[in-house]
Coordinates of C-alpha atoms in Angstrom, one line a residue:
M262 CA 106.6 76.9 67.1
K263 CA 106.5 73.8 69.4
T264 CA 107.9 73.7 72.9
S265 CA 109.0 70.9 75.0
P266 CA 106.9 69.6 77.9
S267 CA 109.2 71.2 80.4
T268 CA 108.9 74.6 78.6
N269 CA 105.1 74.2 78.5
A270 CA 105.1 73.5 82.2
A271 CA 107.2 76.6 82.9
I272 CA 104.9 78.8 80.7
R273 CA 101.8 77.5 82.6
K274 CA 103.5 78.2 85.9
V275 CA 104.2 81.8 84.9
A276 CA 100.7 82.3 83.6
F277 CA 99.2 80.8 86.8
A278 CA 101.3 83.1 89.0
S279 CA 100.2 86.1 86.9
F280 CA 96.6 85.0 87.3
I281 CA 96.8 84.5 91.1
G282 CA 98.6 87.8 91.7
T283 CA 96.3 89.8 89.4
T284 CA 93.2 88.2 91.0
I285 CA 94.3 89.4 94.4
E286 CA 95.1 92.9 93.2
W287 CA 91.7 93.3 91.5
Y288 CA 89.9 91.8 94.4
D289 CA 91.3 94.8 96.4
F290 CA 90.5 97.3 93.7
F291 CA 86.9 96.1 93.0
L292 CA 86.1 95.8 96.7
Y293 CA 86.4 99.6 96.9
G294 CA 84.0 100.1 94.0
T295 CA 81.4 97.8 95.5
A296 CA 81.7 99.5 98.9
S297 CA 81.5 102.9 97.2
A298 CA 78.1 102.0 95.7
L299 CA 76.7 100.4 98.8
V300 CA 78.1 101.7 102.1
F301 CA 80.8 104.5 101.7
N302 CA 78.2 107.2 101.1
K303 CA 76.7 106.5 104.5
L304 CA 80.0 106.0 106.4
F305 CA 82.2 108.8 104.9
F306 CA 79.7 111.2 103.4
P307 CA 76.7 111.0 105.8
N308 CA 75.6 114.7 105.5
Y309 CA 74.4 114.4 101.9
D310 CA 71.3 112.9 100.4
P311 CA 71.8 109.3 99.2
L312 CA 72.5 110.1 95.5
T313 CA 74.8 113.0 96.3
G314 CA 76.6 110.9 98.8
T315 CA 77.0 108.2 96.2
L316 CA 78.4 110.8 93.8
A317 CA 81.0 111.8 96.5
A318 CA 81.9 108.2 97.1
F319 CA 82.3 107.6 93.4
G320 CA 84.5 110.7 93.4
T321 CA 86.9 109.1 95.8
Y322 CA 86.7 105.9 93.7
A323 CA 87.8 107.9 90.6
V324 CA 90.8 109.2 92.5
G325 CA 92.3 105.7 92.4
F326 CA 92.2 105.8 88.6
A327 CA 94.0 109.1 88.5
A328 CA 96.8 107.5 90.4
R329 CA 97.0 104.5 88.0
P330 CA 99.1 106.3 85.3
I331 CA 101.6 107.3 87.9
G332 CA 101.9 103.7 89.0
G333 CA 102.2 102.7 85.4
I334 CA 104.9 105.2 84.6
V335 CA 107.0 104.6 87.8
C336 CA 106.7 100.8 87.7
G337 CA 107.1 100.8 83.9
H338 CA 110.3 102.7 84.2
F339 CA 111.9 100.4 86.7
G340 CA 110.2 97.3 85.2
D341 CA 112.0 98.1 81.9
K342 CA 115.3 98.9 83.6
I343 CA 115.4 96.4 86.6
G344 CA 112.9 93.7 85.8
R345 CA 109.2 92.7 85.7
K346 CA 109.3 90.5 88.8
S347 CA 110.5 93.1 91.3
M348 CA 107.7 95.4 90.3
L349 CA 105.1 92.7 90.7
I350 CA 106.3 92.1 94.2
L351 CA 106.2 95.8 95.0
T352 CA 102.8 96.5 93.6
L353 CA 101.1 93.6 95.3
S354 CA 102.5 94.7 98.6
I355 CA 101.4 98.3 98.2
M356 CA 97.9 97.2 97.2
G357 CA 97.5 94.7 100.1
I358 CA 98.7 97.2 102.8
A359 CA 96.4 100.0 101.4
T360 CA 93.3 97.7 101.3
F361 CA 94.0 96.4 104.8
L362 CA 94.3 99.9 106.2
I363 CA 91.0 100.9 104.6
G364 CA 89.4 98.2 106.6
C365 CA 90.9 99.9 109.8
L366 CA 89.7 103.4 109.0
P367 CA 87.5 105.3 111.4
T368 CA 84.3 106.8 109.9
Y369 CA 83.2 110.4 109.5
N370 CA 81.1 110.2 112.7
Q371 CA 84.3 109.2 114.5
I372 CA 86.9 111.7 113.2
G373 CA 85.0 114.0 110.9
I374 CA 86.6 115.3 107.7
W375 CA 89.8 113.3 108.3
A376 CA 87.9 110.1 107.5
P377 CA 87.3 110.8 103.8
I378 CA 90.7 112.4 103.5
L379 CA 92.4 109.2 104.7
L380 CA 90.2 107.2 102.5
V381 CA 91.4 109.2 99.5
V382 CA 95.0 108.8 100.5
L383 CA 94.6 105.0 100.7
R384 CA 92.7 104.9 97.4
V385 CA 95.6 106.7 95.7
A386 CA 97.9 104.0 97.0
Q387 CA 95.5 101.4 95.6
G388 CA 95.5 103.1 92.3
F389 CA 99.3 103.3 92.2
G390 CA 99.6 99.6 93.0
V391 CA 97.2 98.4 90.4
G392 CA 98.5 100.9 87.8
G393 CA 102.0 99.4 88.1
E394 CA 100.9 95.8 88.4
W395 CA 99.1 95.3 85.1
G396 CA 102.0 95.8 82.8
G397 CA 104.3 93.5 84.7
A398 CA 101.7 90.7 85.0
V399 CA 100.8 90.6 81.4
L400 CA 104.3 90.9 80.2
M401 CA 105.4 87.9 82.3
A402 CA 102.8 85.8 80.6
V403 CA 103.1 87.2 77.0
E404 CA 106.9 87.4 76.9
H405 CA 107.2 83.8 78.2
A406 CA 104.6 82.5 75.7
P407 CA 105.5 81.0 72.3
K408 CA 104.5 82.6 69.0
G409 CA 100.9 81.5 68.2
R410 CA 99.9 81.3 71.8
R411 CA 100.4 84.8 73.1
G412 CA 96.8 85.7 73.0
F413 CA 95.8 82.6 75.0
Y414 CA 98.5 82.9 77.7
G415 CA 98.2 86.7 77.8
S416 CA 94.5 86.3 78.7
W417 CA 95.5 84.5 82.0
P418 CA 96.4 87.6 83.9
Q419 CA 93.3 89.3 82.3
I420 CA 91.2 86.5 83.9
G421 CA 92.3 87.9 87.2
V422 CA 89.8 90.7 86.6
P423 CA 86.6 88.6 86.6
A424 CA 88.2 86.3 89.2
G425 CA 88.9 89.3 91.5
L426 CA 85.5 90.7 90.7
L427 CA 83.9 87.4 91.5
L428 CA 85.8 87.1 94.8
S429 CA 85.0 90.6 95.9
T430 CA 81.4 90.4 94.8
V431 CA 80.7 87.0 96.5
I432 CA 82.4 88.1 99.8
F433 CA 80.7 91.5 99.9
G434 CA 77.4 89.9 98.7
Q435 CA 77.5 87.6 101.8
I436 CA 78.4 90.5 104.1
S437 CA 75.7 92.7 102.6
K438 CA 73.1 90.2 104.0
L439 CA 73.9 91.4 107.5
P440 CA 71.5 93.7 109.3
E441 CA 72.1 97.3 108.3
E442 CA 73.6 98.2 111.6
A443 CA 76.1 95.3 111.6
L444 CA 77.0 96.0 108.0
L445 CA 77.8 99.6 108.6
T446 CA 79.7 99.1 111.9
W447 CA 81.9 96.1 111.4
G448 CA 80.7 93.9 108.5
W449 CA 82.1 96.0 105.6
R450 CA 85.6 95.9 107.2
V451 CA 85.9 92.1 107.1
A452 CA 86.2 92.1 103.3
F453 CA 89.0 94.6 103.4
L454 CA 90.9 93.0 106.3
L455 CA 90.9 89.6 104.4
S456 CA 93.3 91.2 101.9
F457 CA 96.2 90.7 104.3
I458 CA 95.9 86.9 104.0
L459 CA 95.4 86.9 100.2
V460 CA 98.4 89.1 99.6
G461 CA 100.6 86.7 101.5
V462 CA 99.5 83.9 99.2
G463 CA 100.1 86.0 96.1
L464 CA 103.6 87.0 97.2
F465 CA 104.6 83.4 97.9
I466 CA 103.5 82.4 94.4
R467 CA 105.1 85.3 92.6
L468 CA 108.5 84.9 94.3
A469 CA 108.9 81.6 92.4
V470 CA 108.7 83.0 88.9
V471 CA 111.7 84.1 86.7
E472 CA 112.2 87.0 84.3
P473 CA 111.1 86.5 80.7
P474 CA 114.1 85.3 78.5
M475 CA 113.8 88.2 76.0
F476 CA 114.0 90.8 78.8
A477 CA 116.8 88.9 80.5
E478 CA 118.9 89.0 77.3
I479 CA 118.5 92.8 77.0
K480 CA 119.5 93.3 80.6
E481 CA 122.5 91.0 80.3
A482 CA 123.6 92.8 77.2
G483 CA 123.4 96.2 79.0
S484 CA 121.0 97.6 76.4
A485 CA 118.1 98.4 78.6
S486 CA 116.5 101.8 78.0
R487 CA 117.7 104.6 80.3
L488 CA 114.4 106.5 80.0
P489 CA 111.8 103.9 78.9
I490 CA 108.7 106.1 79.1
L491 CA 110.3 108.8 76.9
D492 CA 111.6 106.2 74.5
A493 CA 108.1 104.6 74.3
I494 CA 106.5 108.0 73.5
R495 CA 109.2 108.9 71.0
E496 CA 109.3 105.5 69.2
H497 CA 105.6 104.6 69.4
P498 CA 103.5 107.7 69.7
K499 CA 100.6 106.4 67.5
N500 CA 100.5 103.1 69.3
V501 CA 100.2 104.8 72.7
L502 CA 97.2 106.9 71.5
L503 CA 95.6 103.9 69.7
A504 CA 96.0 101.7 72.8
M505 CA 94.3 104.5 74.8
G506 CA 91.4 104.7 72.4
A507 CA 91.1 100.9 72.2
R508 CA 90.8 100.8 76.0
L509 CA 87.9 103.3 76.4
A510 CA 84.9 101.2 75.7
E511 CA 86.2 98.1 77.4
N512 CA 87.1 100.0 80.6
G513 CA 84.4 102.6 80.7
A514 CA 81.5 100.2 80.0
F515 CA 82.9 97.6 82.4
Y516 CA 82.7 99.9 85.4
L517 CA 79.2 101.0 84.5
Y518 CA 78.1 97.4 84.3
T519 CA 79.8 96.3 87.6
V520 CA 79.9 99.4 89.8
F521 CA 77.3 102.0 88.6
V522 CA 74.7 99.2 88.1
L523 CA 74.7 98.6 91.8
T524 CA 73.4 102.1 92.2
Y525 CA 71.0 102.1 89.2
A526 CA 69.4 98.7 89.5
T527 CA 68.7 99.1 93.3
L528 CA 66.7 102.3 92.8
P529 CA 63.3 102.0 94.4
R530 CA 61.6 102.2 91.0
F531 CA 63.1 98.9 89.8
G532 CA 63.0 97.1 93.1
F533 CA 66.2 94.9 92.8
S534 CA 68.0 94.0 96.0
R535 CA 71.8 94.5 96.4
S536 CA 72.2 90.8 96.7
A537 CA 70.3 90.1 93.5
V538 CA 72.5 92.5 91.5
L539 CA 75.7 91.2 93.1
A540 CA 74.6 87.7 92.2
A541 CA 74.1 88.7 88.6
I542 CA 77.6 90.2 88.4
S543 CA 79.0 87.0 90.0
I544 CA 77.3 84.9 87.3
A545 CA 78.8 87.0 84.6
A546 CA 82.3 86.9 86.2
I547 CA 82.2 83.1 86.4
I548 CA 81.3 82.8 82.7
E549 CA 84.1 85.4 81.8
L550 CA 86.6 83.0 83.4
F551 CA 86.1 80.8 80.4
T552 CA 85.2 83.3 77.6
M553 CA 88.3 85.5 78.1
P554 CA 90.8 82.7 77.4
A555 CA 88.5 81.6 74.6
F556 CA 88.6 85.0 73.0
G557 CA 92.3 85.2 73.6
A558 CA 92.8 81.9 71.8
L559 CA 90.5 83.0 68.9
S560 CA 92.7 86.1 68.6
D561 CA 95.7 83.8 68.0
R562 CA 93.9 82.2 65.2
F563 CA 92.0 85.1 63.5
G564 CA 93.9 88.1 64.7
R565 CA 93.6 90.6 67.6
R566 CA 91.6 93.2 65.6
P567 CA 88.6 91.2 64.5
I568 CA 87.9 89.8 68.0
Y569 CA 88.4 93.2 69.6
L570 CA 86.2 94.9 67.1
F571 CA 83.4 92.4 67.8
G572 CA 83.5 93.3 71.5
A573 CA 83.5 97.1 70.8
I574 CA 80.7 97.0 68.3
F575 CA 78.6 94.7 70.5
T576 CA 79.1 97.1 73.4
G577 CA 77.8 100.0 71.4
L578 CA 74.8 98.2 70.0
F579 CA 73.9 96.8 73.4
A580 CA 74.0 100.1 75.3
F581 CA 70.3 100.9 75.1
P582 CA 69.0 97.3 75.5
F583 CA 71.1 96.9 78.6
F584 CA 69.1 99.6 80.4
W585 CA 65.8 98.5 78.9
L586 CA 66.3 95.0 80.3
I587 CA 67.0 96.4 83.8
E588 CA 64.0 98.7 83.6
T589 CA 61.6 95.8 83.1
S590 CA 62.2 95.0 86.9
S591 CA 62.5 91.4 85.9
T592 CA 65.3 89.6 87.8
G593 CA 65.8 87.2 84.9
L594 CA 66.2 90.0 82.4
M595 CA 68.4 92.0 84.7
V596 CA 70.8 89.0 84.9
V597 CA 70.7 88.6 81.1
A598 CA 71.6 92.2 80.6
I599 CA 74.7 92.1 82.9
V600 CA 75.8 88.7 81.6
L601 CA 75.6 89.6 77.9
A602 CA 77.3 93.0 78.5
L603 CA 80.3 91.4 80.2
V604 CA 80.6 88.0 78.6
L605 CA 80.3 89.2 75.0
G606 CA 81.2 92.8 75.0
H607 CA 83.9 93.1 77.7
A608 CA 85.5 89.7 77.4
A609 CA 85.9 89.9 73.7
M610 CA 88.0 93.1 74.2
Y611 CA 89.8 92.2 77.4
G612 CA 90.7 88.7 76.5
P613 CA 93.1 89.6 73.6
Q614 CA 94.0 93.0 75.0
A615 CA 97.2 92.0 76.9
S616 CA 98.8 90.4 73.9
F617 CA 97.5 93.2 71.6
F618 CA 98.9 96.0 73.6
S619 CA 102.2 94.2 74.5
E620 CA 102.9 93.5 70.8
L621 CA 102.6 97.2 69.9
F622 CA 105.9 98.0 71.7
G623 CA 109.5 96.9 71.7
T624 CA 111.0 94.8 74.6
R625 CA 113.1 97.7 75.9
V626 CA 110.0 99.9 76.4
R627 CA 107.2 97.4 76.5
Y628 CA 106.3 97.7 80.2
S629 CA 106.3 101.5 80.0
G630 CA 104.5 101.8 76.6
A631 CA 101.8 99.2 77.3
S632 CA 101.2 100.6 80.8
L633 CA 101.0 104.2 79.6
G634 CA 98.3 103.5 77.0
Y635 CA 96.4 101.2 79.3
Q636 CA 96.4 103.4 82.4
L637 CA 95.9 106.8 80.9
A638 CA 92.7 105.5 79.3
S639 CA 91.6 104.1 82.8
V640 CA 91.5 107.7 84.1
I641 CA 89.1 109.0 81.5
A642 CA 87.1 105.8 81.1
G643 CA 86.8 103.5 84.1
G644 CA 87.6 106.2 86.7
L645 CA 85.1 108.7 85.5
S646 CA 82.3 106.5 84.0
P647 CA 80.5 105.7 87.3
L648 CA 80.8 109.4 88.3
I649 CA 79.5 110.6 84.9
A650 CA 76.7 108.1 84.9
A651 CA 75.6 109.1 88.4
W652 CA 75.7 112.7 87.4
L653 CA 73.7 112.0 84.2
L654 CA 71.1 110.1 86.3
K655 CA 70.8 112.9 88.8
R656 CA 70.5 115.5 86.0
Y657 CA 68.1 113.7 83.6
N658 CA 66.6 111.0 85.8
A659 CA 66.7 108.7 82.8
S660 CA 69.1 106.1 81.3
W661 CA 69.2 107.3 77.7
P662 CA 72.0 109.8 78.3
I663 CA 74.1 107.1 79.9
A664 CA 73.5 104.7 76.9
L665 CA 74.6 107.5 74.5
Y666 CA 77.8 107.9 76.6
V667 CA 78.5 104.1 76.2
I668 CA 77.9 104.4 72.5
G669 CA 80.4 107.3 72.3
L670 CA 83.1 105.2 74.1
A671 CA 82.4 102.3 71.8
A672 CA 82.8 104.5 68.7
V673 CA 86.2 105.8 69.8
T674 CA 87.4 102.2 70.5
T675 CA 86.1 100.9 67.2
V676 CA 88.0 103.6 65.2
S677 CA 91.2 103.1 67.2
V678 CA 91.2 99.3 66.8
Y679 CA 90.4 99.7 63.1
W680 CA 93.5 101.9 62.5
A681 CA 95.8 99.8 64.7
A682 CA 98.2 97.3 63.1
E683 CA 97.5 93.6 63.3
T684 CA 100.1 92.0 65.6
A685 CA 98.9 88.4 66.2
H686 CA 101.2 86.7 63.7
S687 CA 104.3 88.8 64.3
E688 CA 107.5 88.0 66.1
M689 CA 108.5 89.5 69.5
G690 CA 112.0 90.3 70.4
G691 CA 114.9 92.1 68.7
E692 CA 115.5 95.8 69.4
S693 CA 115.5 97.2 65.9
R694 CA 113.5 94.6 64.0
D695 CA 109.9 93.5 64.3
R696 CA 108.5 97.0 64.6
V697 CA 104.8 97.7 64.4
E698 CA 103.7 101.1 63.3
A699 CA 100.0 102.0 63.6
G700 CA 98.3 103.2 60.4
K701 CA 100.2 100.9 58.0
P702 CA 98.2 98.4 55.9
R703 CA 96.5 95.9 58.2
V704 CA 98.4 92.8 57.2
P705 CA 100.7 90.7 59.5
T706 CA 103.7 92.8 60.2
E707 CA 106.9 92.4 62.3
V708 CA 106.6 93.6 65.9
S709 CA 109.2 95.7 67.5
G710 CA 110.9 94.0 70.4

């Protein structure tokens, strides 16, 4: 399907707006993870030994993931009833305000137990915001895109993840070079307070986009779902479960390789500095800015499943080598480990994920259905993986249990993607036609819209 230049320009504008907004939201979300690994244990849980304090900090980090399905359900409901754009404005505002307020929080030494309590409250707000944002951002890009290009344009909001990771890592990397006393008193706050400016930029850009035509038609006709989340579960139960399974390895391993690695690689036995590990993550994030759209485009050509399966299988096979490379105490090999894990494993799954998950659900319930599968998996994968890894490290003082955990996540994802229907060459739109049902023979099928 060919589009006119003006249509192409409009699609690029929407994709760019999705990318910018998502970048800012993920900057806020990742910033918390970096701070959890490096400073929050000392600021909000100072009465514990370092590793136990890190466990407690990762516990508050996990709380944000628990709030993500709530954000996905609430924003999915109103996104399917009212519109995608309004939810994107709301979620970006919530995320920005919560992140700014974290930067204003007094520490445990100043107000005692109220410090970690307020930290948890604001982390819940962050989780709600990012939980509701993903579905709207990817649908704006995917639903505007022409057939045959949904994988490529759907990867644009996904690129916001490495871009947000890069932004938060670079900024916190510079701040972490401050003397310890300056870092713990005012330095860490700067990265959080910057969110206020970034959110203003994101809101300005997002206000200029319009609703996708296929959703606008449904709203005009008055045929929007009254209870989208229930309709999504009733009409597409297998696809919700398979989307969750497909998400586990991508999400769980990603947070191990970007958050937990800051704790593991900086252990005295390996000798890496915080800035060295943050630099390695930054290099990987820069490369992912290019590999994600490449994998998205490849999924348009060869299908979502083959590309996604490559990433899942690679993640499982690379689980042990990842830790072996870090344990050499070689800076070069540590960088290779992080880059390969993210650029080949994570990007191959995350690049086509937006279009893959979106195509599994009909237009009337797409925001709710895609968000539900995506965010529920985030709780048990990304939210718990740093916490589980830190506990396994404390319990066994070795990396092999953590590698086995990654392999388990990869196995679930591989099976889920294998049983999911191929959606790349199907149509989107139409309420009763184009329906994809998981478990049918894996040939191009019509996608519910």
